[in-house]
CSV table of C-alpha atoms and ligand atoms in Angstrom, one decimal:
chain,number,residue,atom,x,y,z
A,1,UNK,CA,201.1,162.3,49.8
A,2,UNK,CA,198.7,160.9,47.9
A,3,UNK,CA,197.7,163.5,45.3
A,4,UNK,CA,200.9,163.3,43.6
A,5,UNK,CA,201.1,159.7,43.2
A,6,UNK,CA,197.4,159.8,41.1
A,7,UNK,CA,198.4,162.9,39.0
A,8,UNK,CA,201.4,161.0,38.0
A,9,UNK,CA,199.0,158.3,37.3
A,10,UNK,CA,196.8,160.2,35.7
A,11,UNK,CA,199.6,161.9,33.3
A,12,UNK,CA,201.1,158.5,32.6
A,13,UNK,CA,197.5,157.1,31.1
A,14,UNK,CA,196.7,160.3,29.2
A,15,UNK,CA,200.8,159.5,27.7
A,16,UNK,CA,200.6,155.9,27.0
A,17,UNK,CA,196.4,156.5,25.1
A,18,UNK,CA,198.4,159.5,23.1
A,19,UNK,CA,201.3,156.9,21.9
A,20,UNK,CA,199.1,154.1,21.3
A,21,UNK,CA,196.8,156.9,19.2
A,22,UNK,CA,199.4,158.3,17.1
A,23,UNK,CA,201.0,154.4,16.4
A,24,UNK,CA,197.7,152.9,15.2
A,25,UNK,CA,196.9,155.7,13.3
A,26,UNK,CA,200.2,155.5,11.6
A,27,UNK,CA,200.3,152.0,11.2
A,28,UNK,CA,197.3,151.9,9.9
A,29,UNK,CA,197.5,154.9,7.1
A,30,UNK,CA,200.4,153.2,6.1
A,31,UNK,CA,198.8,149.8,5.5
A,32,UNK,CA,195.8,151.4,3.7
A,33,UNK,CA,198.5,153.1,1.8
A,34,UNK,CA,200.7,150.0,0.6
A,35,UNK,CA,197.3,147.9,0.4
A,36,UNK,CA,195.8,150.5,-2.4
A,37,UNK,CA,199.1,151.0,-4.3
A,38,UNK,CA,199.2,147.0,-4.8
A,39,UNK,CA,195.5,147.0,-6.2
A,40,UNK,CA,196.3,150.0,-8.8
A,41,UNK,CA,199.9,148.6,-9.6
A,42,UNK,CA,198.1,144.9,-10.5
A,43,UNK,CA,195.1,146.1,-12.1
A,44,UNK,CA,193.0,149.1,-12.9
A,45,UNK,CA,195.7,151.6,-14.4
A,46,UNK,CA,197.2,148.7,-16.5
A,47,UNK,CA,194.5,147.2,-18.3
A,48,UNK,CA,190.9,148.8,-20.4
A,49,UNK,CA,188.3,147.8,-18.0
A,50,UNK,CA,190.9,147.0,-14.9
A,51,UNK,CA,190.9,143.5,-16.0
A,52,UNK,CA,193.7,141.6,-14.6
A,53,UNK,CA,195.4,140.3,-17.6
A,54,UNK,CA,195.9,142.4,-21.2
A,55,UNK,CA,193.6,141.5,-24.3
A,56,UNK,CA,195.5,140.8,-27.9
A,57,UNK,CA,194.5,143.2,-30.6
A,58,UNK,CA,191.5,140.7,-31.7
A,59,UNK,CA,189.4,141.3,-29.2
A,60,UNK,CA,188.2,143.3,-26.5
A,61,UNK,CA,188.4,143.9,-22.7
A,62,UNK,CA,185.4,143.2,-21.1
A,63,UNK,CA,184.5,143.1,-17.5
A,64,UNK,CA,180.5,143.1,-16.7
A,65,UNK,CA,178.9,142.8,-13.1
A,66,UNK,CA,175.1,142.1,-12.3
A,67,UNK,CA,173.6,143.7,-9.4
A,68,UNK,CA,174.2,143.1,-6.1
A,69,UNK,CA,170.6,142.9,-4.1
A,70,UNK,CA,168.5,145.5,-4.8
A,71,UNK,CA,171.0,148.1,-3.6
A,72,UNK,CA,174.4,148.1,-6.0
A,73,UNK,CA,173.2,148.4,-9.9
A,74,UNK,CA,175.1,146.3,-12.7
A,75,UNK,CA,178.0,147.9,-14.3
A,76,UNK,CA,178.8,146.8,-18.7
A,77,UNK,CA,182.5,148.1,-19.5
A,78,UNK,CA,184.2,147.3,-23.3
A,79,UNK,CA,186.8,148.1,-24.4
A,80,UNK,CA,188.0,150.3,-21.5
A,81,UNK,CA,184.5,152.5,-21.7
A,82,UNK,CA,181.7,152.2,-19.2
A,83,UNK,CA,178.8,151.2,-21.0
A,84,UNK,CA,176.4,151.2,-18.5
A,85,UNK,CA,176.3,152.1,-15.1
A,86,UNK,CA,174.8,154.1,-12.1
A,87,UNK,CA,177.0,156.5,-12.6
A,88,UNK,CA,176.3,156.6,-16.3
A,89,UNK,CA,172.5,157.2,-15.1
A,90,UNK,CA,171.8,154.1,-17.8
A,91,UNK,CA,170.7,151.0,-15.7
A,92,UNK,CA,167.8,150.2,-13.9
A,93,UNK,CA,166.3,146.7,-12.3
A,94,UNK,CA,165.0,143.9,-14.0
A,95,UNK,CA,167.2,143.3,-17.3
A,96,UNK,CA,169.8,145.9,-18.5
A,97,UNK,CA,171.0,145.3,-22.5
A,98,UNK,CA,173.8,147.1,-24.5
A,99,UNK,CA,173.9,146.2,-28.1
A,100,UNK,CA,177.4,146.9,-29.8
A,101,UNK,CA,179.0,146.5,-33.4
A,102,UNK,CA,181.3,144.2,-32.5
A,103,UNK,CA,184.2,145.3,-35.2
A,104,UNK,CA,184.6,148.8,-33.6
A,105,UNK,CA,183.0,148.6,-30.1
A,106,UNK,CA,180.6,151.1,-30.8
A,107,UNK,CA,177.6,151.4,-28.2
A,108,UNK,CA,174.2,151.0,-30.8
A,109,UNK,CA,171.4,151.3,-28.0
A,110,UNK,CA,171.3,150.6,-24.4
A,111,UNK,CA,167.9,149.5,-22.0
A,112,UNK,CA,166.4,148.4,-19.1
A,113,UNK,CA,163.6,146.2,-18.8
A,114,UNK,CA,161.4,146.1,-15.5
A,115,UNK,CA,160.9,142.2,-15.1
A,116,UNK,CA,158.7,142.2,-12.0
A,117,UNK,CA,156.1,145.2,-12.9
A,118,UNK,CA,157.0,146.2,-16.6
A,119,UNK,CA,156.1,145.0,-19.9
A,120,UNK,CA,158.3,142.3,-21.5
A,121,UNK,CA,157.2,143.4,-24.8
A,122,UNK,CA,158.9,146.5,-24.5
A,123,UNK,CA,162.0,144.2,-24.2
A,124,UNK,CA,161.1,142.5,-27.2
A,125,UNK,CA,160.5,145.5,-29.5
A,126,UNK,CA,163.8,146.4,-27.8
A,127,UNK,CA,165.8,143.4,-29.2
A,128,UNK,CA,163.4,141.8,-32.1
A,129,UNK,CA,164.6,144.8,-34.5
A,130,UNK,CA,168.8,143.9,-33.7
A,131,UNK,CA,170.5,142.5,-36.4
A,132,UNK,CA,172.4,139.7,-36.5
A,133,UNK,CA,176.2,139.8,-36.0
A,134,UNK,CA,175.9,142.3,-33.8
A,135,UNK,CA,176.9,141.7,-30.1
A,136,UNK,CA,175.0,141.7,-27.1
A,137,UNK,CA,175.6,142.9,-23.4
A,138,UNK,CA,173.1,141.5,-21.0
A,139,UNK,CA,173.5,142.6,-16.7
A,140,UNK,CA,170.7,140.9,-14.3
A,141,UNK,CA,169.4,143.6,-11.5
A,142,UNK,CA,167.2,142.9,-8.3
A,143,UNK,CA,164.5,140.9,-10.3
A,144,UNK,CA,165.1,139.4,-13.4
A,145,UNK,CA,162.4,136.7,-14.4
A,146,UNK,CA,158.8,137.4,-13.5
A,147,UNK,CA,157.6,138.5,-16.9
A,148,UNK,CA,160.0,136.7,-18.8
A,149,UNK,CA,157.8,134.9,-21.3
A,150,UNK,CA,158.5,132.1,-23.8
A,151,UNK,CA,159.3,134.3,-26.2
A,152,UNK,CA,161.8,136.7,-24.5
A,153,UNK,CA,163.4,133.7,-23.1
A,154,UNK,CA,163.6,131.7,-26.4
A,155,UNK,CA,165.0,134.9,-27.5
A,156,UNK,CA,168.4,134.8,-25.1
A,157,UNK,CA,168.4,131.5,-25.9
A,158,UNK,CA,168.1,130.7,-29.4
A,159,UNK,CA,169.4,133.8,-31.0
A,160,UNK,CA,172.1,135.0,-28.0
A,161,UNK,CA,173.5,131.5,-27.3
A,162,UNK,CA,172.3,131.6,-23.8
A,163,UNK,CA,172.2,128.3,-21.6
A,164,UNK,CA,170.5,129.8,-18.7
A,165,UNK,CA,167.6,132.2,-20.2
A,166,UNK,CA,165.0,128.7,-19.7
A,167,UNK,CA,166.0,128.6,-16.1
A,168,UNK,CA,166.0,132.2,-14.9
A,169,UNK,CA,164.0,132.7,-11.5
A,170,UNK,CA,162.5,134.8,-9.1
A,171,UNK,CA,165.6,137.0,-8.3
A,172,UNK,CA,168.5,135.3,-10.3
A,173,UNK,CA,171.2,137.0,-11.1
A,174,UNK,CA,172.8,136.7,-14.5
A,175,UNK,CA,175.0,138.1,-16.9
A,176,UNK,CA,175.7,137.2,-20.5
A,177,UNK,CA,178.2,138.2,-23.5
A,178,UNK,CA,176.4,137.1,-27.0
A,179,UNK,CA,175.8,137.7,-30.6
A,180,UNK,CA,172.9,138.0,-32.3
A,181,UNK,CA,172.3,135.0,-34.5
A,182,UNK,CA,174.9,132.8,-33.0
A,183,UNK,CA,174.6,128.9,-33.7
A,184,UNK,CA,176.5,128.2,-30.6
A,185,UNK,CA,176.2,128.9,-26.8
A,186,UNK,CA,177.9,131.7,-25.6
A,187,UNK,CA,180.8,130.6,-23.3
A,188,UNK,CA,180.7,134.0,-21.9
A,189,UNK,CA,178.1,133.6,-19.3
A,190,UNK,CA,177.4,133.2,-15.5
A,191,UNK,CA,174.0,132.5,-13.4
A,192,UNK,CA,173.4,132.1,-9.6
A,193,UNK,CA,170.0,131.1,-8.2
A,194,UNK,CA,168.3,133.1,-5.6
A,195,UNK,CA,168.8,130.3,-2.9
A,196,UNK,CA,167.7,130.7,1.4
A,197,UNK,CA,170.4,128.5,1.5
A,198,UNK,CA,173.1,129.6,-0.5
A,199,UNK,CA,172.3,133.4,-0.7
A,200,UNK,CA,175.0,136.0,0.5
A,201,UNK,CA,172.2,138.8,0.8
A,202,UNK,CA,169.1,138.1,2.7
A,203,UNK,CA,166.9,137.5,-0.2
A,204,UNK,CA,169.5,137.9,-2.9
A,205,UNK,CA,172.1,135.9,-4.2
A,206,UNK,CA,175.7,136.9,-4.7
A,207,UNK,CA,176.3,139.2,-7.3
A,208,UNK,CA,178.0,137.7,-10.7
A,209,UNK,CA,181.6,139.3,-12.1
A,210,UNK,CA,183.1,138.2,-15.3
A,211,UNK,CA,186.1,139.6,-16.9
A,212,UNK,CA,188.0,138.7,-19.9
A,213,UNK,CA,188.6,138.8,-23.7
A,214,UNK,CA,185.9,138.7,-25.7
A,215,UNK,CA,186.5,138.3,-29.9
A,216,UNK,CA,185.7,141.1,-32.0
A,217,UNK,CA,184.0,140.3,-35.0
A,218,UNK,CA,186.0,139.7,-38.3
A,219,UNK,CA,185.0,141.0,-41.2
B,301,NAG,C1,180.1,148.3,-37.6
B,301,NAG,O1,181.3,149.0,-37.8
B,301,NAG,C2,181.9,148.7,-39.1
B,301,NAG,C3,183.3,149.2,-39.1
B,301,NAG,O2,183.3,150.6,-38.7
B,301,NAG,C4,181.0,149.2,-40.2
B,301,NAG,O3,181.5,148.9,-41.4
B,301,NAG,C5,179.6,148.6,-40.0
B,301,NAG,O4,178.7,149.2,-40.9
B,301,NAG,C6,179.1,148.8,-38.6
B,301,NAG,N1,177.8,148.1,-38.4
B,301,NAG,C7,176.7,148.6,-37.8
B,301,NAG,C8,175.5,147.8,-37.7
B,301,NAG,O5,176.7,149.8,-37.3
């Protein structure tokens, strides 16, 4: 008889695709599950800002991330609050800037500058009127550079310590931690060139992270 022999077949299939169903969706639930518990034990309930290790009361928790593309906007966080983000509604691309009083954290203005068809002097009446001592916030976003002028860029670099505001190009991404008025160069800053060679993204380097302690400012 062969009609029994293919049903049992047949039954043993459907059997053997329902175990191996049920197993890898357990297995795999359960790594998801141990996976995300590690990455919420080790970092973001811990720590303002998720950063991976714990500031001293002198200064604050920072963690600040350019753009990634032209798809993922930047995201400022200090002192365990979101400065600026999508979510926040507060970035946009070409250059995002936060400006905070550096002895309590408080946010003083936040903007974003269109680099590749805005107006750098609205970045410049932006900053010009800034004060000095008070820090500076600074997130890179799709396109960074085309309008930059002598002036805005002598700006990051002279008066925010920046050692990459001469060199930013076509697509760049760049972040930067300063403080208005500050003789030195801020060792709080990353850059990546928009490479063919080098670029993660078709057209777009990888984007830039940087976490860490940042001094506040002593009276
Ligand atoms: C910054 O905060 C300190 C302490 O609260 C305050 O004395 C100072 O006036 C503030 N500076 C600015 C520019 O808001």
């Amino acid at each position: 008889m062969r009609l029994p022999g293919i049903l049992n077949f047949v039954i043993s299939v459907i059997t053997l695709s329902a175990i191996w169903l049920f197993a890898s969706k357990y297995f795999s639930t359960n790594l998801h599950g141990r996976i995300f518990r590690g990455v919420i034990d080790s970092k973001s309930i811990k720590n303002k800002c998720g950063i991976a290790k714990p500031c001293g009361e002198k200064d604050f928790a920072f963690r600040i991330m350019s753009g990634a593309a032209s798809a993922v906007g930047p995201s400022i966080c200090l002192d365990g609050k979101i400065i600026m983000s999508s979510v926040k509604n507060n970035i946009g691309k070409g250059i995002n800037i936060a400006f905070i009083n550096g002895t309590n954290g408080e946010v003083l203005k936040t903007g974003f500058f269109d680099m590749y068809a805005g107006d750098v002097n609205e970045l410049l009446d932006f900053v010009k009127p800034v004060q000095t001592g008070i820090m500076a916030m600074v997130a890179s976003y799709d396109e960074p550079a085309s309008k930059l002028n002598d002036e805005a860029r002598k700006y990051f670099t002279d008066t925010l310590g920046s050692n990459y505001a001469n060199m930013l190009q076509f697509r760049d991404n760049w972040i930067l931690i300063g403080v208005v008025g500050m003789k030195n160069k801020s060792p709080f800053e990353q850059h990546i060139k928009n490479d063919g060679k080098t670029n993660k993204y078709e057209g777009w380097p990888e984007m830039l992270e940087m976490e860490g302690c940042v001094p506040r400012k002593m009276e």
